[in-house]
Amino acid sequence: MSTLKPTNYPALYMLIVVFFFWGFIAAGNSVFIPFCKHYFGLDQFQSQLVDFAFYGAYYLGALVLFISGNSSGKDLVGQWGYKKSIVYGLLFSALGAAAMIFAVNGKSFPGMLIGLFVVALGFSIQQTAANPFAILLGDPSTGSTRVNLGGGINSFGTMIGPLIVAFALFGSSKAVTDDMISSLDLNKVIVLYVVVGVLFVLAASLFGFSKSVPNGVSEEKTEKANKAMKSLMIITGLLIVIFSQVFNSYSASYLTTHQDLEQVEYFRVLMLFLALVVIVGGLVYSYFLSQKKSEGWGAMQYPQLVLGMLGIFIYVGVEVAIGSNLGELLKQKEFGGYESSSIAPFISMYWGSLMIGRWAGAISAFNFSNQWRKILTFVVPLVAFGLILLSNSIAKYDVSDLYWYIICVVVQIIAFYIADDRPAKSLIIFGILGIISMIIGMLTSGLVAVYAFLSGGLFCSILWPCIFTLSIAGLGKYTSQGSAFLIMMILGGAIIPPIQGKLSDIIGIHFSFIIPVLCFGYLAFFGIKVKSILKSQGIDFDEKVESLH
């Protein structure tokens, strides 16, 4: 009788700290963005450059790793080993934290963007290695449980990140007005990034010097995809040209009249939508070329993968866009008129909503009976909701405005029962609920609208594993490469939030949420389309969802 390979718990505990960092820093940006807007006198688009720098680094990092592997025929992360890759990634992030310290001290917004870019570049290396490393740290049959544990800790980081960053920015006072922000002392922010940088180095040291952590070296060859590489490089080059035009328009010296400014605003919107067209059009065109001759295209010859790349791009984009633009919405009188120092509970609840859904989605990864699974599907989201309220109460925030949000949580619980952990069905149901919630938010005001926009987090929560699972189904030897392509599409977090930000500068923050409506629309469409695509390939794919982002 065979026995399960024992789990390396010391290494696993260190690894889930890395998962926590991803969520903590990313969600903290949602508080950092409105702060930067007032501290540096930015418009809504410029403030969204925080997301552009952060998630753009994910794309470039993954692209460089892919190009390296495609050129050498060997996976660079596999050659280094998962252990060293995570160490290198942590040290990169530590350098980014150091850059943030100098930038904050010098009150330089571009310097902060560079710091966040380097932090996220380290994250891209870590994320490429962390999931397979989690599986390696025990028996393969229980690998999804360890990945889900990391996902749960990641979501916990997204929940408390806004609270800690808000404390670093505004201290214990919740009465800091937006007009007072420009005169704030940023010493606490410096202390925050000193602590974060030290934790990065400490985690790297623990990984690097621990004899109990396996090296995780892989000699597996990488499938060649030269045409896909050229296509992605062309897309990247065009994006660089487009965004350089957008950024240059901000320093144009000829902007002397209102008409000039108005024309440039429309030019910027046009350029941002052109960037979206380049990505969508580039991927679709690459797919059609691959159908004529599949050689050299690798995983991109599969329609489920190409549509899934767009799905991940849009999913990450809408998840980040709602959270990043929520602060500006809450400042409007018809939505509460909150100061930037008082929005942390709402931002925490938005990112906590993803935690609620992910914790519920993780239940199926454990060996519970069907009856217990149904009970926990009801109980776990309510416990997670209570934990979010408790965390905010401990931070001395008034959470009375969030009590009735439990209604939205109950709606999500019902959706979980209906979807029954089926990826395509979940995509359709949660995508439609996302559309409905955004439309309700746009047609109403006050707490009803705020709840509707917050619930976007509930309906985003389970979509990553659904998209990922369906996209790599049937890829065979190209599965690893397809996974790498999907990770690249985290780029959506760099493109879609600035598009909504710039649109809000023109039509107002309230109706800029038409962007999330369109995003959820595509995600629901993907759920319908990919199921028929897989059936045409002889794959009746209706497995349970077992992985989290």
Short mmCIF file of C-alpha atoms in Angstrom, two decimals, residues 4 57 100 197 310 360:
data_model
loop_
_atom_site.label_atom_id
_atom_site.label_comp_id
_atom_site.label_asym_id
_atom_site.label_seq_id
_atom_site.Cartn_x
_atom_site.Cartn_y
_atom_site.Cartn_z
CA LEU A 4 1.44 9.89 0.47
CA ALA A 57 5.93 44.73 -14.80
CA MET A 100 10.28 53.38 -3.07
CA GLY A 197 11.98 45.56 2.23
CA LEU A 310 -8.09 37.77 -23.52
CA ALA A 360 -15.70 29.53 -0.56
#
